[in-house]
mmCIF file with all atom_site columns, C-alpha atoms in Angstrom:
data_model
loop_
_atom_site.group_PDB
_atom_site.id
_atom_site.type_symbol
_atom_site.label_atom_id
_atom_site.label_alt_id
_atom_site.label_comp_id
_atom_site.label_asym_id
_atom_site.label_entity_id
_atom_site.label_seq_id
_atom_site.pdbx_PDB_ins_code
_atom_site.Cartn_x
_atom_site.Cartn_y
_atom_site.Cartn_z
_atom_site.occupancy
_atom_site.B_iso_or_equiv
_atom_site.pdbx_formal_charge
_atom_site.auth_seq_id
_atom_site.auth_comp_id
_atom_site.auth_asym_id
_atom_site.auth_atom_id
_atom_site.pdbx_PDB_model_num
ATOM 1   C CA . MET C 1 1   ? 307.745 163.799 269.252 1.00 0.00 ? 83  MET C CA 1
ATOM 2   C CA . ASP C 1 2   ? 306.251 166.302 271.870 1.00 0.00 ? 84  ASP C CA 1
ATOM 3   C CA . THR C 1 3   ? 302.639 167.767 271.563 1.00 0.00 ? 85  THR C CA 1
ATOM 4   C CA . PHE C 1 4   ? 300.770 170.682 272.849 1.00 0.00 ? 86  PHE C CA 1
ATOM 5   C CA . GLY C 1 5   ? 297.103 171.148 273.844 1.00 0.00 ? 87  GLY C CA 1
ATOM 6   C CA . LEU C 1 6   ? 294.885 172.563 271.073 1.00 0.00 ? 88  LEU C CA 1
ATOM 7   C CA . LYS C 1 7   ? 291.380 173.822 271.470 1.00 0.00 ? 89  LYS C CA 1
ATOM 8   C CA . ILE C 1 8   ? 289.529 175.258 268.361 1.00 0.00 ? 90  ILE C CA 1
ATOM 9   C CA . ILE C 1 9   ? 286.538 177.101 269.369 1.00 0.00 ? 91  ILE C CA 1
ATOM 10  C CA . ALA C 1 10  ? 284.181 178.236 266.567 1.00 0.00 ? 92  ALA C CA 1
ATOM 11  C CA . SER C 1 11  ? 281.310 180.723 267.245 1.00 0.00 ? 93  SER C CA 1
ATOM 12  C CA . ASP C 1 12  ? 278.743 177.753 267.534 1.00 0.00 ? 94  ASP C CA 1
ATOM 13  C CA . LYS C 1 13  ? 280.726 174.896 269.220 1.00 0.00 ? 95  LYS C CA 1
ATOM 14  C CA . VAL C 1 14  ? 284.069 173.578 270.532 1.00 0.00 ? 96  VAL C CA 1
ATOM 15  C CA . PHE C 1 15  ? 285.374 172.164 267.086 1.00 0.00 ? 97  PHE C CA 1
ATOM 16  C CA . TYR C 1 16  ? 288.361 170.504 268.488 1.00 0.00 ? 98  TYR C CA 1
ATOM 17  C CA . GLU C 1 17  ? 289.894 169.647 272.035 1.00 0.00 ? 99  GLU C CA 1
ATOM 18  C CA . GLY C 1 18  ? 293.164 167.683 272.374 1.00 0.00 ? 100 GLY C CA 1
ATOM 19  C CA . ARG C 1 19  ? 296.777 167.139 271.800 1.00 0.00 ? 101 ARG C CA 1
ATOM 20  C CA . CYS C 1 20  ? 298.358 168.162 268.483 1.00 0.00 ? 102 CYS C CA 1
ATOM 21  C CA . ARG C 1 21  ? 302.019 167.542 267.091 1.00 0.00 ? 103 ARG C CA 1
ATOM 22  C CA . LYS C 1 22  ? 301.908 170.487 264.553 1.00 0.00 ? 104 LYS C CA 1
ATOM 23  C CA . LEU C 1 23  ? 299.435 173.169 263.388 1.00 0.00 ? 105 LEU C CA 1
ATOM 24  C CA . THR C 1 24  ? 299.611 175.350 260.320 1.00 0.00 ? 106 THR C CA 1
ATOM 25  C CA . ILE C 1 25  ? 297.214 178.355 260.527 1.00 0.00 ? 107 ILE C CA 1
ATOM 26  C CA . PRO C 1 26  ? 296.434 181.166 257.932 1.00 0.00 ? 108 PRO C CA 1
ATOM 27  C CA . ALA C 1 27  ? 297.591 184.509 259.221 1.00 0.00 ? 109 ALA C CA 1
ATOM 28  C CA . PRO C 1 28  ? 297.356 187.917 257.584 1.00 0.00 ? 110 PRO C CA 1
ATOM 29  C CA . ASP C 1 29  ? 301.047 187.682 256.177 1.00 0.00 ? 111 ASP C CA 1
ATOM 30  C CA . GLY C 1 30  ? 301.086 184.027 255.142 1.00 0.00 ? 112 GLY C CA 1
ATOM 31  C CA . GLU C 1 31  ? 300.981 180.808 256.821 1.00 0.00 ? 113 GLU C CA 1
ATOM 32  C CA . MET C 1 32  ? 302.065 180.355 260.489 1.00 0.00 ? 114 MET C CA 1
ATOM 33  C CA . GLY C 1 33  ? 303.372 177.049 261.768 1.00 0.00 ? 115 GLY C CA 1
ATOM 34  C CA . LEU C 1 34  ? 303.088 176.095 265.487 1.00 0.00 ? 116 LEU C CA 1
ATOM 35  C CA . LEU C 1 35  ? 305.161 173.475 267.103 1.00 0.00 ? 117 LEU C CA 1
ATOM 36  C CA . PRO C 1 36  ? 305.454 172.202 270.630 1.00 0.00 ? 118 PRO C CA 1
ATOM 37  C CA . ASN C 1 37  ? 307.014 174.618 273.187 1.00 0.00 ? 119 ASN C CA 1
ATOM 38  C CA . HIS C 1 38  ? 306.220 177.478 271.000 1.00 0.00 ? 120 HIS C CA 1
ATOM 39  C CA . GLU C 1 39  ? 306.776 181.230 272.051 1.00 0.00 ? 121 GLU C CA 1
ATOM 40  C CA . ASN C 1 40  ? 303.842 182.690 273.774 1.00 0.00 ? 122 ASN C CA 1
ATOM 41  C CA . MET C 1 41  ? 302.101 184.926 271.416 1.00 0.00 ? 123 MET C CA 1
ATOM 42  C CA . VAL C 1 42  ? 298.572 186.141 269.978 1.00 0.00 ? 124 VAL C CA 1
ATOM 43  C CA . ILE C 1 43  ? 298.197 185.583 266.231 1.00 0.00 ? 125 ILE C CA 1
ATOM 44  C CA . ALA C 1 44  ? 295.427 186.985 263.978 1.00 0.00 ? 126 ALA C CA 1
ATOM 45  C CA . ILE C 1 45  ? 293.833 184.352 261.870 1.00 0.00 ? 127 ILE C CA 1
ATOM 46  C CA . THR C 1 46  ? 292.311 185.139 258.322 1.00 0.00 ? 128 THR C CA 1
ATOM 47  C CA . VAL C 1 47  ? 289.962 183.141 256.270 1.00 0.00 ? 129 VAL C CA 1
ATOM 48  C CA . GLY C 1 48  ? 291.730 180.163 255.108 1.00 0.00 ? 130 GLY C CA 1
ATOM 49  C CA . ILE C 1 49  ? 292.655 176.343 255.397 1.00 0.00 ? 131 ILE C CA 1
ATOM 50  C CA . ALA C 1 50  ? 294.581 175.302 258.611 1.00 0.00 ? 132 ALA C CA 1
ATOM 51  C CA . ARG C 1 51  ? 296.360 171.850 258.703 1.00 0.00 ? 133 ARG C CA 1
ATOM 52  C CA . MET C 1 52  ? 296.495 169.969 261.973 1.00 0.00 ? 134 MET C CA 1
ATOM 53  C CA . GLU C 1 53  ? 298.649 167.005 262.663 1.00 0.00 ? 135 GLU C CA 1
ATOM 54  C CA . ALA C 1 54  ? 297.174 165.111 265.716 1.00 0.00 ? 136 ALA C CA 1
ATOM 55  C CA . GLU C 1 55  ? 298.736 161.924 264.836 1.00 0.00 ? 137 GLU C CA 1
ATOM 56  C CA . GLU C 1 56  ? 302.056 160.991 263.075 1.00 0.00 ? 138 GLU C CA 1
ATOM 57  C CA . ASP C 1 57  ? 301.765 161.119 259.357 1.00 0.00 ? 139 ASP C CA 1
ATOM 58  C CA . HIS C 1 58  ? 297.818 162.132 259.414 1.00 0.00 ? 140 HIS C CA 1
ATOM 59  C CA . GLN C 1 59  ? 297.252 165.748 258.626 1.00 0.00 ? 141 GLN C CA 1
ATOM 60  C CA . GLN C 1 60  ? 293.528 166.869 258.880 1.00 0.00 ? 142 GLN C CA 1
ATOM 61  C CA . GLU C 1 61  ? 292.680 170.090 256.952 1.00 0.00 ? 143 GLU C CA 1
ATOM 62  C CA . ILE C 1 62  ? 290.049 172.576 258.246 1.00 0.00 ? 144 ILE C CA 1
ATOM 63  C CA . ALA C 1 63  ? 288.253 175.625 256.844 1.00 0.00 ? 145 ALA C CA 1
ATOM 64  C CA . LEU C 1 64  ? 288.730 178.514 259.152 1.00 0.00 ? 146 LEU C CA 1
ATOM 65  C CA . GLY C 1 65  ? 286.951 181.640 259.373 1.00 0.00 ? 147 GLY C CA 1
ATOM 66  C CA . GLN C 1 66  ? 288.555 184.785 260.795 1.00 0.00 ? 148 GLN C CA 1
ATOM 67  C CA . GLY C 1 67  ? 289.518 184.915 264.349 1.00 0.00 ? 149 GLY C CA 1
ATOM 68  C CA . PHE C 1 68  ? 292.909 184.689 266.764 1.00 0.00 ? 150 PHE C CA 1
ATOM 69  C CA . ALA C 1 69  ? 294.906 182.075 268.200 1.00 0.00 ? 151 ALA C CA 1
ATOM 70  C CA . GLU C 1 70  ? 296.733 182.497 271.601 1.00 0.00 ? 152 GLU C CA 1
ATOM 71  C CA . VAL C 1 71  ? 299.844 180.416 272.505 1.00 0.00 ? 153 VAL C CA 1
ATOM 72  C CA . VAL C 1 72  ? 300.505 180.285 276.226 1.00 0.00 ? 154 VAL C CA 1
ATOM 73  C CA . ASN C 1 73  ? 302.464 177.571 278.228 1.00 0.00 ? 155 ASN C CA 1
ATOM 74  C CA . ASN C 1 74  ? 302.346 174.891 275.403 1.00 0.00 ? 156 ASN C CA 1
ATOM 75  C CA . ARG C 1 75  ? 298.762 175.456 274.898 1.00 0.00 ? 157 ARG C CA 1
ATOM 76  C CA . VAL C 1 76  ? 297.256 176.907 271.790 1.00 0.00 ? 158 VAL C CA 1
ATOM 77  C CA . THR C 1 77  ? 293.607 178.361 271.719 1.00 0.00 ? 159 THR C CA 1
ATOM 78  C CA . LEU C 1 78  ? 291.865 179.200 268.205 1.00 0.00 ? 160 LEU C CA 1
ATOM 79  C CA . ILE C 1 79  ? 288.796 181.201 268.361 1.00 0.00 ? 161 ILE C CA 1
ATOM 80  C CA . VAL C 1 80  ? 287.254 181.595 265.029 1.00 0.00 ? 162 VAL C CA 1
ATOM 81  C CA . ASP C 1 81  ? 284.014 182.607 263.310 1.00 0.00 ? 163 ASP C CA 1
ATOM 82  C CA . THR C 1 82  ? 283.948 179.134 261.726 1.00 0.00 ? 164 THR C CA 1
ATOM 83  C CA . ALA C 1 83  ? 285.545 175.956 261.489 1.00 0.00 ? 165 ALA C CA 1
ATOM 84  C CA . GLU C 1 84  ? 284.671 173.035 259.075 1.00 0.00 ? 166 GLU C CA 1
ATOM 85  C CA . ARG C 1 85  ? 286.072 169.627 258.249 1.00 0.00 ? 167 ARG C CA 1
ATOM 86  C CA . PRO C 1 86  ? 286.092 168.911 254.352 1.00 0.00 ? 168 PRO C CA 1
ATOM 87  C CA . GLU C 1 87  ? 283.386 166.235 254.785 1.00 0.00 ? 169 GLU C CA 1
ATOM 88  C CA . ASP C 1 88  ? 280.966 168.608 256.549 1.00 0.00 ? 170 ASP C CA 1
ATOM 89  C CA . ILE C 1 89  ? 280.923 171.027 253.650 1.00 0.00 ? 171 ILE C CA 1
ATOM 90  C CA . ASP C 1 90  ? 277.913 171.134 251.547 1.00 0.00 ? 172 ASP C CA 1
ATOM 91  C CA . VAL C 1 91  ? 279.268 172.011 248.208 1.00 0.00 ? 173 VAL C CA 1
ATOM 92  C CA . ARG C 1 92  ? 276.223 173.199 246.466 1.00 0.00 ? 174 ARG C CA 1
ATOM 93  C CA . HIS C 1 93  ? 275.238 175.518 249.200 1.00 0.00 ? 175 HIS C CA 1
ATOM 94  C CA . ALA C 1 94  ? 278.790 177.034 249.082 1.00 0.00 ? 176 ALA C CA 1
ATOM 95  C CA . GLN C 1 95  ? 278.552 177.493 245.353 1.00 0.00 ? 177 GLN C CA 1
ATOM 96  C CA . GLU C 1 96  ? 275.198 179.269 245.961 1.00 0.00 ? 178 GLU C CA 1
ATOM 97  C CA . GLN C 1 97  ? 276.782 181.376 248.633 1.00 0.00 ? 179 GLN C CA 1
ATOM 98  C CA . ARG C 1 98  ? 279.657 182.156 246.269 1.00 0.00 ? 180 ARG C CA 1
ATOM 99  C CA . GLU C 1 99  ? 277.319 183.086 243.294 1.00 0.00 ? 181 GLU C CA 1
ATOM 100 C CA . ARG C 1 100 ? 275.075 185.249 245.722 1.00 0.00 ? 182 ARG C CA 1
ATOM 101 C CA . ALA C 1 101 ? 278.175 187.243 247.058 1.00 0.00 ? 183 ALA C CA 1
ATOM 102 C CA . GLU C 1 102 ? 279.480 187.689 243.526 1.00 0.00 ? 184 GLU C CA 1
ATOM 103 C CA . GLU C 1 103 ? 276.168 189.138 242.486 1.00 0.00 ? 185 GLU C CA 1
ATOM 104 C CA . GLN C 1 104 ? 276.030 191.511 245.459 1.00 0.00 ? 186 GLN C CA 1
ATOM 105 C CA . MET C 1 105 ? 279.793 192.666 244.601 1.00 0.00 ? 187 MET C CA 1
ATOM 106 C CA . ARG C 1 106 ? 278.413 193.819 241.182 1.00 0.00 ? 188 ARG C CA 1
ATOM 107 C CA . GLN C 1 107 ? 275.683 196.005 242.828 1.00 0.00 ? 189 GLN C CA 1
ATOM 108 C CA . LYS C 1 108 ? 276.338 199.243 244.152 1.00 0.00 ? 190 LYS C CA 1
ATOM 109 C CA . GLN C 1 109 ? 276.946 199.147 247.905 1.00 0.00 ? 191 GLN C CA 1
ATOM 110 C CA . SER C 1 110 ? 277.937 201.119 250.830 1.00 0.00 ? 192 SER C CA 1
ATOM 111 C CA . ILE C 1 111 ? 281.529 200.800 252.081 1.00 0.00 ? 193 ILE C CA 1
ATOM 112 C CA . GLN C 1 112 ? 280.450 198.548 255.191 1.00 0.00 ? 194 GLN C CA 1
ATOM 113 C CA . GLN C 1 113 ? 278.192 196.429 252.801 1.00 0.00 ? 195 GLN C CA 1
ATOM 114 C CA . TYR C 1 114 ? 281.021 195.842 250.526 1.00 0.00 ? 196 TYR C CA 1
ATOM 115 C CA . TYR C 1 115 ? 283.343 194.684 252.990 1.00 0.00 ? 197 TYR C CA 1
ATOM 116 C CA . HIS C 1 116 ? 280.746 192.221 254.427 1.00 0.00 ? 198 HIS C CA 1
ATOM 117 C CA . THR C 1 117 ? 280.013 190.910 251.086 1.00 0.00 ? 199 THR C CA 1
ATOM 118 C CA . GLN C 1 118 ? 283.789 190.530 250.409 1.00 0.00 ? 200 GLN C CA 1
ATOM 119 C CA . ALA C 1 119 ? 283.961 188.535 253.532 1.00 0.00 ? 201 ALA C CA 1
ATOM 120 C CA . SER C 1 120 ? 281.105 186.237 252.463 1.00 0.00 ? 202 SER C CA 1
ATOM 121 C CA . LEU C 1 121 ? 282.783 185.757 249.174 1.00 0.00 ? 203 LEU C CA 1
ATOM 122 C CA . ALA C 1 122 ? 286.207 184.919 250.888 1.00 0.00 ? 204 ALA C CA 1
ATOM 123 C CA . ARG C 1 123 ? 284.451 182.213 253.218 1.00 0.00 ? 205 ARG C CA 1
ATOM 124 C CA . ALA C 1 124 ? 282.517 180.524 250.483 1.00 0.00 ? 206 ALA C CA 1
ATOM 125 C CA . MET C 1 125 ? 285.642 180.329 248.213 1.00 0.00 ? 207 MET C CA 1
ATOM 126 C CA . ASN C 1 126 ? 287.723 178.986 251.040 1.00 0.00 ? 208 ASN C CA 1
ATOM 127 C CA . ARG C 1 127 ? 284.973 176.379 251.502 1.00 0.00 ? 209 ARG C CA 1
ATOM 128 C CA . LEU C 1 128 ? 284.831 175.395 247.952 1.00 0.00 ? 210 LEU C CA 1
ATOM 129 C CA . ARG C 1 129 ? 288.802 175.204 247.792 1.00 0.00 ? 211 ARG C CA 1
ATOM 130 C CA . LEU C 1 130 ? 288.931 172.710 250.823 1.00 0.00 ? 212 LEU C CA 1
ATOM 131 C CA . ALA C 1 131 ? 285.980 170.534 249.406 1.00 0.00 ? 213 ALA C CA 1
ATOM 132 C CA . GLN C 1 132 ? 287.825 170.481 246.051 1.00 0.00 ? 214 GLN C CA 1
ATOM 133 C CA . ASN C 1 133 ? 291.226 169.570 247.733 1.00 0.00 ? 215 ASN C CA 1
ATOM 134 C CA . LYS C 1 134 ? 289.410 166.560 249.485 1.00 0.00 ? 216 LYS C CA 1
ATOM 135 C CA . LYS C 1 135 ? 287.691 165.315 246.105 1.00 0.00 ? 217 LYS C CA 1
ATOM 136 C CA . TRP C 1 136 ? 291.175 165.243 244.484 1.00 0.00 ? 218 TRP C CA 1
ATOM 137 C CA . ASN C 1 137 ? 292.911 163.541 247.357 1.00 0.00 ? 219 ASN C CA 1
ATOM 138 C CA . LEU C 1 138 ? 290.796 160.538 247.483 1.00 0.00 ? 220 LEU C CA 1
#
């Protein structure tokens, strides 16, 4: 099967750079699948779980923050706030973040603070979802 070049850039590091056979990313209107020789485009990425198949029959799940993907000439570049593997997620810390965000949601906030808190809650829930999936898939 053909492959395409994939580079995932998080705000603090280059998360992945190499070849990929198949990539599924979270988009505002659902999941978007990318295969080799995909049409050139720019795609918004929402907080969610991406699935990457670098080798045949071996999928890697990744917790992604918001960002965008650019597909050009059989190369895909993802630029996101955060990118984490399930084994890198500190579940206790993610639970604390979720509880803190839930408490802030109950308090009176400005619209800007509300959206910021909502984004924090979404990131924490996404990290916990991926960590729980890993735990059950052992």
